[in-house]
Coordinates of N, CA, C and O in Angstrom, one line a residue:
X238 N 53.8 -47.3 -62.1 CA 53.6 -46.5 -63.4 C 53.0 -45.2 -63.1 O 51.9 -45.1 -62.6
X239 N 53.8 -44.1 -63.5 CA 52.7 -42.5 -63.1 C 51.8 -42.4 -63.9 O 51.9 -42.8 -65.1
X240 N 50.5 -41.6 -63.3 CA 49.6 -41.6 -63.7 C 49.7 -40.5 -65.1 O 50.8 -40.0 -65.3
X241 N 48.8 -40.2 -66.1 CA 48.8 -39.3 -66.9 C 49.0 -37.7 -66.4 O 49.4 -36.7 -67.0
X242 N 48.5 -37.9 -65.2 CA 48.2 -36.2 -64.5 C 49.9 -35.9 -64.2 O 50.4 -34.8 -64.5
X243 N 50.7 -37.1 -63.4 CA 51.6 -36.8 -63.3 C 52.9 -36.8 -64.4 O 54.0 -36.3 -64.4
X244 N 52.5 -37.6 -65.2 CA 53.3 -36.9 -66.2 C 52.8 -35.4 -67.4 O 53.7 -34.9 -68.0
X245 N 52.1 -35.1 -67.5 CA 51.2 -33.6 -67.6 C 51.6 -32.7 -66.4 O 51.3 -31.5 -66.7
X246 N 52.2 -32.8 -65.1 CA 53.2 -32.0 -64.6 C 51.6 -31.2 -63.7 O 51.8 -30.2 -63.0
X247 N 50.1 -32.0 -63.7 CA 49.3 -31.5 -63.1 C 49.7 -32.2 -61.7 O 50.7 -32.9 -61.5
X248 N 48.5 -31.6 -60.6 CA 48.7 -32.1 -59.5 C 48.5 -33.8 -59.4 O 47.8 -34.6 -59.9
X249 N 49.8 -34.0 -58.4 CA 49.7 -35.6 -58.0 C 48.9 -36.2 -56.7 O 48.7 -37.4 -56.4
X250 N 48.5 -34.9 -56.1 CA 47.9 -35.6 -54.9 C 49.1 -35.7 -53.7 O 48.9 -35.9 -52.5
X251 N 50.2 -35.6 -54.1 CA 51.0 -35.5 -52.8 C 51.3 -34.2 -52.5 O 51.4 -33.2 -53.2
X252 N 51.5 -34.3 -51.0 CA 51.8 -32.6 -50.4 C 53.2 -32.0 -50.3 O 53.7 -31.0 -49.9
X253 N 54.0 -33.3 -50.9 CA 55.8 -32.4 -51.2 C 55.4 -31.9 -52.8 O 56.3 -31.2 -53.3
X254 N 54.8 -32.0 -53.2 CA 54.9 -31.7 -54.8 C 54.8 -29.7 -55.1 O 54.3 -29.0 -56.0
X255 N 55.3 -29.4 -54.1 CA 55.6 -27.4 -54.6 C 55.5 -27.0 -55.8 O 54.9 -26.0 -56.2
X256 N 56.2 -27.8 -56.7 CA 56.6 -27.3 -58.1 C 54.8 -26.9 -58.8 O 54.4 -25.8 -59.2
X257 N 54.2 -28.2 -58.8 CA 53.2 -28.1 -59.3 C 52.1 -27.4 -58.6 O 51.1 -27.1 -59.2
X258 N 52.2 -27.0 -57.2 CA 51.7 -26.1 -56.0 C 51.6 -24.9 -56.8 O 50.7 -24.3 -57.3
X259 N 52.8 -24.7 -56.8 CA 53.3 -23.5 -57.8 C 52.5 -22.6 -58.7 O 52.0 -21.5 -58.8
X260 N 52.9 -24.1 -59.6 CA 52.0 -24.2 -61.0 C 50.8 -23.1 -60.8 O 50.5 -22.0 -61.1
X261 N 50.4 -24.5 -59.9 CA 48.6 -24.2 -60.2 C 48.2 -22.3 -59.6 O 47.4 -21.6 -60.2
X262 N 48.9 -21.6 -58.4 CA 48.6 -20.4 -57.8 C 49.4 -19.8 -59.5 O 48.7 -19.0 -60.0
X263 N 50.3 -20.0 -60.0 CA 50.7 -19.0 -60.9 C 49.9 -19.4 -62.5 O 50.3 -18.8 -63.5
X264 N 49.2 -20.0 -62.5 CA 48.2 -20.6 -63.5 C 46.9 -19.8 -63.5 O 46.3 -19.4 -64.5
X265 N 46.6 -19.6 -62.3 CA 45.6 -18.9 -61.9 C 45.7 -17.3 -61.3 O 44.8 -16.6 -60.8
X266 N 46.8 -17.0 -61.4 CA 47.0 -15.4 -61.1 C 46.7 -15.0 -62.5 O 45.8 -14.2 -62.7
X267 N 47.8 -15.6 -63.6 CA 47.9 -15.0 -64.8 C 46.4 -15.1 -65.7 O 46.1 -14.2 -66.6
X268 N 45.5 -16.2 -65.4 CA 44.3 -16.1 -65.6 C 43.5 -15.0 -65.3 O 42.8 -14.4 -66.2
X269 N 43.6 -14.7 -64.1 CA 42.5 -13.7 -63.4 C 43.4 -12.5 -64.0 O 42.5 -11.7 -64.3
X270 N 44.4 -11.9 -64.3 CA 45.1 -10.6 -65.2 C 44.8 -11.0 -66.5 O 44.5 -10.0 -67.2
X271 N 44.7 -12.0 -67.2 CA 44.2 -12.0 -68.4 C 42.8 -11.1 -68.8 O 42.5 -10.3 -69.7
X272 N 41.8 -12.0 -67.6 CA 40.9 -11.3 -68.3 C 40.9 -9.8 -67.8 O 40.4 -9.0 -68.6
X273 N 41.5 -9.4 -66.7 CA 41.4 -7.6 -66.6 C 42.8 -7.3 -65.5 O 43.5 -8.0 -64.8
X274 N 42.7 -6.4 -65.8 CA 44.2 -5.5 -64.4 C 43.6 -6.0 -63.1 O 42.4 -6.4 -63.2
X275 N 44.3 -5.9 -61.9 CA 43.8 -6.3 -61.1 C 44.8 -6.1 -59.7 O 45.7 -6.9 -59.5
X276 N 44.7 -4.9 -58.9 CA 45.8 -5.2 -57.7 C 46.1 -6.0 -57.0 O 45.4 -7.0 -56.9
X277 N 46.8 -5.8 -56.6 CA 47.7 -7.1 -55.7 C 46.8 -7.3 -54.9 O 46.2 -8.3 -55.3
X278 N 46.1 -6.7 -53.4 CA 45.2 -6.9 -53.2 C 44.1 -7.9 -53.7 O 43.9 -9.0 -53.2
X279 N 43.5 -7.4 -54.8 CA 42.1 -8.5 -55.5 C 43.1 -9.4 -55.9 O 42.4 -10.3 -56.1
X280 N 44.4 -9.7 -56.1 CA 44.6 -10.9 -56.8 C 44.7 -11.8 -55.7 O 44.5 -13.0 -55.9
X281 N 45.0 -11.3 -54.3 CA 45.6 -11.8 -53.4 C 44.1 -12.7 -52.5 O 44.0 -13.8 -52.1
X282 N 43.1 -11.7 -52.5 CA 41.9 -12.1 -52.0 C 41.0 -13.0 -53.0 O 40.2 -13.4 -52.2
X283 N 40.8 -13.5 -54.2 CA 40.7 -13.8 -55.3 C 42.1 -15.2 -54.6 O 41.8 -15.9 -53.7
X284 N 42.8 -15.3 -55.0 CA 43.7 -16.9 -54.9 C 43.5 -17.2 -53.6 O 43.2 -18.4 -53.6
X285 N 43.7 -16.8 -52.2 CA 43.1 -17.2 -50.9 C 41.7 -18.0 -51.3 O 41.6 -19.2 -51.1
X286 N 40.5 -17.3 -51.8 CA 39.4 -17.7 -51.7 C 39.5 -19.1 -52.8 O 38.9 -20.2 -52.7
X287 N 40.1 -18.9 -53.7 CA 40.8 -20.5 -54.6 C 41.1 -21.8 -53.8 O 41.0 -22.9 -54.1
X288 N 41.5 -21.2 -52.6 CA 41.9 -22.4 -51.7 C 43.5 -22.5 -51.4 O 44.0 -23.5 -50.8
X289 N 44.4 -21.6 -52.0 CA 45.8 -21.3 -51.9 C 46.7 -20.7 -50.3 O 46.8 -19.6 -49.8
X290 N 47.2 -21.8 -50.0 CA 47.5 -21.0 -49.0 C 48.2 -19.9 -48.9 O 49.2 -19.8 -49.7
X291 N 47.9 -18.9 -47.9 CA 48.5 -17.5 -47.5 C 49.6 -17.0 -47.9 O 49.8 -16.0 -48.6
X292 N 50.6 -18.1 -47.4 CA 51.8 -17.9 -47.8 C 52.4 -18.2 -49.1 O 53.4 -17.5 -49.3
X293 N 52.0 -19.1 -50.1 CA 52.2 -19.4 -51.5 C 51.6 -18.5 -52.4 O 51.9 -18.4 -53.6
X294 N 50.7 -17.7 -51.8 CA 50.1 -16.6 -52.5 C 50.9 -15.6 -52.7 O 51.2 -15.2 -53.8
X295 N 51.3 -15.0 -51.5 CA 52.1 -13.8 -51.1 C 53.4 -14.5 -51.8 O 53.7 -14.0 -52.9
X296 N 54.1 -15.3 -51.5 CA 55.6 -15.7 -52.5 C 54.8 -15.4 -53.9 O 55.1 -14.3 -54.3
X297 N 53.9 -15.9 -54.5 CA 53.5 -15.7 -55.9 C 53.4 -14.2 -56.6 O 54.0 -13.8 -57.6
X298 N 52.4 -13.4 -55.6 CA 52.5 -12.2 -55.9 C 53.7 -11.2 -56.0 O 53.7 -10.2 -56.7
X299 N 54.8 -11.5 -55.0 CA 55.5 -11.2 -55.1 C 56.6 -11.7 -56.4 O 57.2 -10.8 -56.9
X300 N 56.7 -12.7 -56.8 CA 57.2 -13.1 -58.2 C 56.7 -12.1 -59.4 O 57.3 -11.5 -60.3
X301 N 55.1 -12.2 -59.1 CA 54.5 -10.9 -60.4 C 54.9 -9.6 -60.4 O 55.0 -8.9 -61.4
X302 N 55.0 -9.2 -59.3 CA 55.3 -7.8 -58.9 C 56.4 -7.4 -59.0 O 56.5 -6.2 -59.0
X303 N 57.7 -8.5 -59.2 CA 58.8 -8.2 -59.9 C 59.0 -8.1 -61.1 O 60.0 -7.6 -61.6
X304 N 58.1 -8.8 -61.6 CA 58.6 -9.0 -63.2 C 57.5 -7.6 -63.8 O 57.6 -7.3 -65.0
X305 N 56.8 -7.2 -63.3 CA 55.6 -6.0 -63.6 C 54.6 -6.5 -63.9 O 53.9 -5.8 -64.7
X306 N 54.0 -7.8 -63.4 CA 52.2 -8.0 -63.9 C 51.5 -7.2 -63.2 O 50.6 -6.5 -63.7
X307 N 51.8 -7.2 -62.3 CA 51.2 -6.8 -60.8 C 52.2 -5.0 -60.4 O 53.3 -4.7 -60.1
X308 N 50.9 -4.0 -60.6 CA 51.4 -2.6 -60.3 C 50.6 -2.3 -59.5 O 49.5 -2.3 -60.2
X309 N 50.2 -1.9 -58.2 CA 49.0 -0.8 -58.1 C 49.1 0.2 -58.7 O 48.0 0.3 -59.3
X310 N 49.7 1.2 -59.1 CA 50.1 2.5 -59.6 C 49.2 2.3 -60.4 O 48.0 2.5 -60.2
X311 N 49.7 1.5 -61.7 CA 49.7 1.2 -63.0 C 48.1 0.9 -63.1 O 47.5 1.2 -64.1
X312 N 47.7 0.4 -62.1 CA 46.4 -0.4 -62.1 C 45.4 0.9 -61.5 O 44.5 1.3 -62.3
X313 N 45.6 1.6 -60.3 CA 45.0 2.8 -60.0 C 44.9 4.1 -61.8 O 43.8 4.7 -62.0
X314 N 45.8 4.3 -62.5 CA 46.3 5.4 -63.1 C 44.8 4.2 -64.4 O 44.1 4.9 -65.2
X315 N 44.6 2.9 -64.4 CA 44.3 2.6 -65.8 C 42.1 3.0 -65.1 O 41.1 3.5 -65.7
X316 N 42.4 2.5 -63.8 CA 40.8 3.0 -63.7 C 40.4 4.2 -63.3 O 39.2 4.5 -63.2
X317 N 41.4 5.0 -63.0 CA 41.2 6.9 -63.0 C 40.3 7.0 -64.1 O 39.0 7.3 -64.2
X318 N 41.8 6.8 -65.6 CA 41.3 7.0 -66.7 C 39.7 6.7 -67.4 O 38.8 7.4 -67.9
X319 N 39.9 5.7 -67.2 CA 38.0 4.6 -67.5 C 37.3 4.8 -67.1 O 36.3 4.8 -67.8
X320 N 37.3 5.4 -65.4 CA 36.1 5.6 -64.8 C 35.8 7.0 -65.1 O 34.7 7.3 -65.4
X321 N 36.8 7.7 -65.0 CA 36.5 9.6 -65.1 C 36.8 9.8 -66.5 O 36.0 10.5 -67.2
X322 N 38.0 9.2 -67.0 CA 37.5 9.6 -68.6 C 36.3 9.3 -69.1 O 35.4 10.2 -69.1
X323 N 36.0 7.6 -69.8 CA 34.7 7.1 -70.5 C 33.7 7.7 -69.9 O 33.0 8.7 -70.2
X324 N 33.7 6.5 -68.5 CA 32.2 7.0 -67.5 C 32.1 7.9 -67.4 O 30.9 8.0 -67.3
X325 N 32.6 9.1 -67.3 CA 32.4 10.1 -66.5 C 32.5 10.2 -64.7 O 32.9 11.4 -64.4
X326 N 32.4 9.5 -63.7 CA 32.3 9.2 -62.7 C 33.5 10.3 -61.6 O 34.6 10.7 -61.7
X327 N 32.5 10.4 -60.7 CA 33.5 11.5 -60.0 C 34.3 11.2 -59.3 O 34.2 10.0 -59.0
X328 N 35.3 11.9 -58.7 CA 36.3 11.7 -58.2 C 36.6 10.7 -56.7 O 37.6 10.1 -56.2
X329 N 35.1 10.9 -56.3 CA 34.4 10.5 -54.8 C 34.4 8.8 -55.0 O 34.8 8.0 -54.2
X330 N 33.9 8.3 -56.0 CA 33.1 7.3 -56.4 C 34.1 6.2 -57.5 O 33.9 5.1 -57.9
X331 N 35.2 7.1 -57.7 CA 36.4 6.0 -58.3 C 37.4 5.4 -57.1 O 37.8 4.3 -56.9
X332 N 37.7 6.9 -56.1 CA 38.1 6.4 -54.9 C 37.8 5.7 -54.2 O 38.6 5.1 -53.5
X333 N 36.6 5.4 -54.1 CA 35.8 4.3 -53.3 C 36.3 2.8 -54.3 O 36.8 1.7 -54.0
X334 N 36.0 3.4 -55.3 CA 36.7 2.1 -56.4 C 38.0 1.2 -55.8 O 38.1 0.1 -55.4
X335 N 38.8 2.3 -56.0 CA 40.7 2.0 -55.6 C 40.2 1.6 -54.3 O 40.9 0.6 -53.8
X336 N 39.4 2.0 -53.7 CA 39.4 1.7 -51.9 C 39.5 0.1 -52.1 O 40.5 -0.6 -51.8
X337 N 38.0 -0.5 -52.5 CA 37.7 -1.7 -52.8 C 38.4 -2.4 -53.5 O 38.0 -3.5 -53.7
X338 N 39.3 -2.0 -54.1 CA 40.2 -3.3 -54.8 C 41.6 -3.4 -54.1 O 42.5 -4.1 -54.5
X339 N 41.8 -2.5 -53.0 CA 42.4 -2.5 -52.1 C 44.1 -1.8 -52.4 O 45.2 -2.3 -52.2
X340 N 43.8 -0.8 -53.0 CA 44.9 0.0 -53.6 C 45.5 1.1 -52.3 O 44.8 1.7 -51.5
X341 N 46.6 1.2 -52.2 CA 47.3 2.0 -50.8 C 46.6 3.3 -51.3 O 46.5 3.6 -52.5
X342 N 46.1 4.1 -50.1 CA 45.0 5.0 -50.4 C 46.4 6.0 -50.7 O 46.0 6.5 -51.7
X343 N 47.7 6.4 -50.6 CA 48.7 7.2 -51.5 C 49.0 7.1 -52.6 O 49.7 8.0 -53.1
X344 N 48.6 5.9 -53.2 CA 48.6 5.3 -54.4 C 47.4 6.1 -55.0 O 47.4 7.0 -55.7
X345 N 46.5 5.7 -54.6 CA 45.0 6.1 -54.9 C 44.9 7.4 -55.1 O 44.3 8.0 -55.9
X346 N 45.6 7.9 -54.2 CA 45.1 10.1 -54.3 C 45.9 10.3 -55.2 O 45.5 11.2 -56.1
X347 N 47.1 9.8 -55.4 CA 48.7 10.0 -56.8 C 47.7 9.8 -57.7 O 47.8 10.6 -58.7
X348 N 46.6 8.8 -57.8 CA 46.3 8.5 -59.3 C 45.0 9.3 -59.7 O 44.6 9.5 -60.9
X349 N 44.2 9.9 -58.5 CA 43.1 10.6 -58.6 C 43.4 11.8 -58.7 O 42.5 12.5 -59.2
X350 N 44.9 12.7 -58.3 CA 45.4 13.8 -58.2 C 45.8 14.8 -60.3 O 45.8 16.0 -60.7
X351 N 46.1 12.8 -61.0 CA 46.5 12.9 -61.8 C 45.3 13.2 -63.2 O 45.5 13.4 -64.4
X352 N 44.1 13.2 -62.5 CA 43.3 13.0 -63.5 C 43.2 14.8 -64.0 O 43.2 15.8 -63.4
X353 N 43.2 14.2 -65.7 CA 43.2 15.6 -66.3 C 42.2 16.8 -66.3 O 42.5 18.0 -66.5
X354 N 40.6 16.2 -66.1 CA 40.2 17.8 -65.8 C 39.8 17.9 -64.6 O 40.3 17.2 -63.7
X355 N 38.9 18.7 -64.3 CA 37.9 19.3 -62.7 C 37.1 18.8 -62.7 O 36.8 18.3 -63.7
X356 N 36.3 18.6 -61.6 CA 35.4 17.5 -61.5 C 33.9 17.8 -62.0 O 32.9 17.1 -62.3
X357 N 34.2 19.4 -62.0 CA 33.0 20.2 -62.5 C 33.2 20.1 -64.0 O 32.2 19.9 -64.7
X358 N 34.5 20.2 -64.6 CA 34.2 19.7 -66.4 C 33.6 18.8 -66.5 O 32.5 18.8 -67.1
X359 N 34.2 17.6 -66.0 CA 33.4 16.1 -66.2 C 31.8 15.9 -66.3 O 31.1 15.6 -67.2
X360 N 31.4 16.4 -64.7 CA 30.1 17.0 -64.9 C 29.2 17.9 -65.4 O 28.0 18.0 -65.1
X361 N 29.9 18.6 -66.2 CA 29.3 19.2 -67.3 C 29.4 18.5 -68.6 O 28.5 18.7 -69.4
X362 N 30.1 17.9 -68.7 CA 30.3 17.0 -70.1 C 29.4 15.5 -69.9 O 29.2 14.8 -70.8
X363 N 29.2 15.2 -68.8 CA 28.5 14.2 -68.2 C 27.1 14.8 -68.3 O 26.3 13.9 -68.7
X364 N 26.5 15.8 -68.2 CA 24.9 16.5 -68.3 C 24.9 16.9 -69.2 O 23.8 17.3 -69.4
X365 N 25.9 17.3 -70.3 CA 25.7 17.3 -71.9 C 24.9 16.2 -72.6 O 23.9 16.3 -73.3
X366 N 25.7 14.9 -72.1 CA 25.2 13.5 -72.7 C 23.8 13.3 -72.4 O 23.2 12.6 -73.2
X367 N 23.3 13.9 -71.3 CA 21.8 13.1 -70.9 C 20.4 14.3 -71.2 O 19.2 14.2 -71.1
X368 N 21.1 15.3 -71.6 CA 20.1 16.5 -71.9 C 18.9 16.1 -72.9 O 17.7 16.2 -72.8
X369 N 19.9 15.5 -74.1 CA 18.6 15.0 -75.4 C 17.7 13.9 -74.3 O 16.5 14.1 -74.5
X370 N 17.9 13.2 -73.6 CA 17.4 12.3 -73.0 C 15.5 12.8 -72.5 O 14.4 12.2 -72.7
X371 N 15.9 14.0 -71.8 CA 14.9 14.9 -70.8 C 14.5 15.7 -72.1 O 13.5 16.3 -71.7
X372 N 14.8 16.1 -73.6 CA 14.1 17.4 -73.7 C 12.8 17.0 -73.8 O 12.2 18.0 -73.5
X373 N 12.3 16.4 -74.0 CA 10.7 16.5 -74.0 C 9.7 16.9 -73.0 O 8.5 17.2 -73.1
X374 N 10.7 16.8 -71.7 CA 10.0 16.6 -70.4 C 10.2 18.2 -70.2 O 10.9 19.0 -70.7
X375 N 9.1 18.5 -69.0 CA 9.2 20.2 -68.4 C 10.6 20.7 -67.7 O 11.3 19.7 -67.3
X376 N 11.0 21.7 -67.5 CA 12.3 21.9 -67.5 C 12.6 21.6 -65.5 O 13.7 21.5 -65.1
X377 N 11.6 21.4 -64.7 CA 12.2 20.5 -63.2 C 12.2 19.4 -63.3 O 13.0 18.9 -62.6
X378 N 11.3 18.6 -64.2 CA 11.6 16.8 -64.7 C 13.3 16.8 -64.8 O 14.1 16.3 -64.0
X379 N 13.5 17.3 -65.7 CA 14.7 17.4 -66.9 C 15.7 17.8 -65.6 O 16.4 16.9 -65.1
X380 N 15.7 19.2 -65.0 CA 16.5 18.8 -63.7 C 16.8 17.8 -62.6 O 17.8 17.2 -62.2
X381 N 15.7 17.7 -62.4 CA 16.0 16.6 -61.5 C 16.5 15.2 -62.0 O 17.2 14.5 -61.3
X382 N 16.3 14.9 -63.3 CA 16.2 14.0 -63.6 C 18.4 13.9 -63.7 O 19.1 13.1 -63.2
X383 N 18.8 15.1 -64.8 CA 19.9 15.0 -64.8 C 20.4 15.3 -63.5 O 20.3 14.1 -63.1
X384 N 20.7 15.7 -62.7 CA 20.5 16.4 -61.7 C 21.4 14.6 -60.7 O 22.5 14.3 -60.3
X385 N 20.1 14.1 -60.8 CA 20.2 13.5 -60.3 C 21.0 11.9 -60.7 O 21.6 11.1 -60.0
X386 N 20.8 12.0 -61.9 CA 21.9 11.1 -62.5 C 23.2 11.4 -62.2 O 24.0 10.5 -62.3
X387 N 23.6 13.1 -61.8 CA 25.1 13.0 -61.6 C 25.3 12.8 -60.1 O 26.3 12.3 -59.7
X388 N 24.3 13.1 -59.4 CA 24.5 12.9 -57.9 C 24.5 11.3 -57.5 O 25.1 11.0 -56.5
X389 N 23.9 10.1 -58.5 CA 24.2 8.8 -59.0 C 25.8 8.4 -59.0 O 26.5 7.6 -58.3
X390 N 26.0 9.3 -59.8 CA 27.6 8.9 -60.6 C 28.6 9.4 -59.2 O 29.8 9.1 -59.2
X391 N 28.1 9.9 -58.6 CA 29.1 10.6 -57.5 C 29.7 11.6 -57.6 O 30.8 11.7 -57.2
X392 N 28.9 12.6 -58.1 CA 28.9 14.1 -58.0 C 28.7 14.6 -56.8 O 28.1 13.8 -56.0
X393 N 29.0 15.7 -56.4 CA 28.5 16.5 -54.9 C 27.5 17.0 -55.8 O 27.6 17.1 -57.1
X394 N 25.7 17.4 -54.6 CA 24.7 18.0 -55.0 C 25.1 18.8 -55.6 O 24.8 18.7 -56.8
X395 N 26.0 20.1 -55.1 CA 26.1 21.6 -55.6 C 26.5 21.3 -57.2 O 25.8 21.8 -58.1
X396 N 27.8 20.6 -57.5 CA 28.4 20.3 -58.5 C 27.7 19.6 -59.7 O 27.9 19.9 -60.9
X397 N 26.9 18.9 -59.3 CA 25.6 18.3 -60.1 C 24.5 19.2 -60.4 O 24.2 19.1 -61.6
X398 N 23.6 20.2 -59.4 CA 23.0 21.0 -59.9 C 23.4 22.4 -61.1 O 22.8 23.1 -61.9
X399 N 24.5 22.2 -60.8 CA 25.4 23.2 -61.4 C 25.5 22.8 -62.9 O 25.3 23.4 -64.0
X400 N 25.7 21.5 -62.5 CA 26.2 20.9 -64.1 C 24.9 20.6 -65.2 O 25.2 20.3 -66.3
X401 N 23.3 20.7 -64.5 CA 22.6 20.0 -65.0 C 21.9 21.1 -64.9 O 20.7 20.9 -65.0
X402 N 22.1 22.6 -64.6 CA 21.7 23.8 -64.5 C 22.3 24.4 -66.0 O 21.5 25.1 -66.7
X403 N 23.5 24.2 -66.3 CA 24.4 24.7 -67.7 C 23.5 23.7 -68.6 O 22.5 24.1 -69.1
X404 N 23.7 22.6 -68.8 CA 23.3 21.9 -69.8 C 21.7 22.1 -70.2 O 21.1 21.5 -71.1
X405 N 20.9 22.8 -69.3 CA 19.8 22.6 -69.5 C 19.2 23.7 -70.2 O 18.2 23.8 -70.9
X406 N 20.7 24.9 -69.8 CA 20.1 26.4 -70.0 C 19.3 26.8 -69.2 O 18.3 27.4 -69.6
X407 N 19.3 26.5 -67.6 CA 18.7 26.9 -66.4 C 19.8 27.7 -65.7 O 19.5 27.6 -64.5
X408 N 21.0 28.5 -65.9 CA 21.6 29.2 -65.4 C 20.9 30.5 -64.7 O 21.4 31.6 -64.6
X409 N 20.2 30.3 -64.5 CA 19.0 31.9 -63.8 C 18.4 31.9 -63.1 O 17.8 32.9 -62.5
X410 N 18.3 30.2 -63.0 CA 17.3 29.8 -62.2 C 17.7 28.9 -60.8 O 18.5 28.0 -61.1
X411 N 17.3 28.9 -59.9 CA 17.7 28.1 -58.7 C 16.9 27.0 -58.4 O 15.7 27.0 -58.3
X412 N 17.7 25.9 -58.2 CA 16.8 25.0 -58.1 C 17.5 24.0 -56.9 O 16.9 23.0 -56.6

């Protein structure tokens, strides 16, 4: 008589059963894309660490990758936007991003190439936000402070003083 699991189409415990092998790596890819986008890469490192073997993984991903769950492009172009649009975050410091989720670094520069302003607007619109933050404080607090919040976010020094030089109304002054 089969058990309940095996009529539920879950695992049986035997090692011919592929179908439900299957199952379970494509159960669990579409999980981990549910809750966020995710490259092939992280999905790939992410179901290995599940306990999935190598090769069932890579057939899997490759199943998503045809049907379009699975883009890097798609996936590089959605955290350009998020990170440099919302965040603000510079161009240095999203790359590092795509690096770590293991996006082909021509993928990565295509989608950082694509972002709409200069790194220097961002960071000026980025030390807009934190100005009310500092007015109270003396006007080198207030520098350094934004100053240094962009050099945080992954600003170059020059580009961050620059930017936290405009917003402060320290353009005259060197700092």
């Amino acid at each position: 008589m089969p058990t309940p699991a095996r009529e539920r189409g879950g695992v049986s415990g035997r090692r011919g059963d592929r179908p439900s092998k299957r199952k379970d790596i494509h159960e669990r890819a579409l999980g981990l894309l549910a809750v966020r986008q995710r490259s092939r890469k992280e999905l790939e490192r992410r179901l290995v660490q599940a306990g999935f073997e190598p090769e069932a993984v890579a057939t899997e991903l490759g199943r998503l990758e045809d049907v379009g769950l699975i883009d890097d492009a798609a996936f590089a172009a959605a955290v350009v936007e998020s990170r440099m649009g919302a965040r603000g975050e510079s161009r240095r410091a999203v790359g590092i991003k795509l690096q770590q989720a293991g996006v082909d670094r021509d993928v990565a520069m295509d989608a950082l190439d694509r972002a709409p302003d200069s790194e220097q607007d961002r960071a000026d619109r980025l030390a807009e936000t934190r100005v009310a933050r500092v007015s109270g404080l003396d006007p080198a607090t207030g520098f350094a402070r934004v100053s240094g919040f962009l050099m945080r976010r992954g600003y170059a020094p020059a580009v961050a003083r620059h930017a936290a030089r405009r917003a402060l109304g320290l353009e005259g002054i060197d700092a």
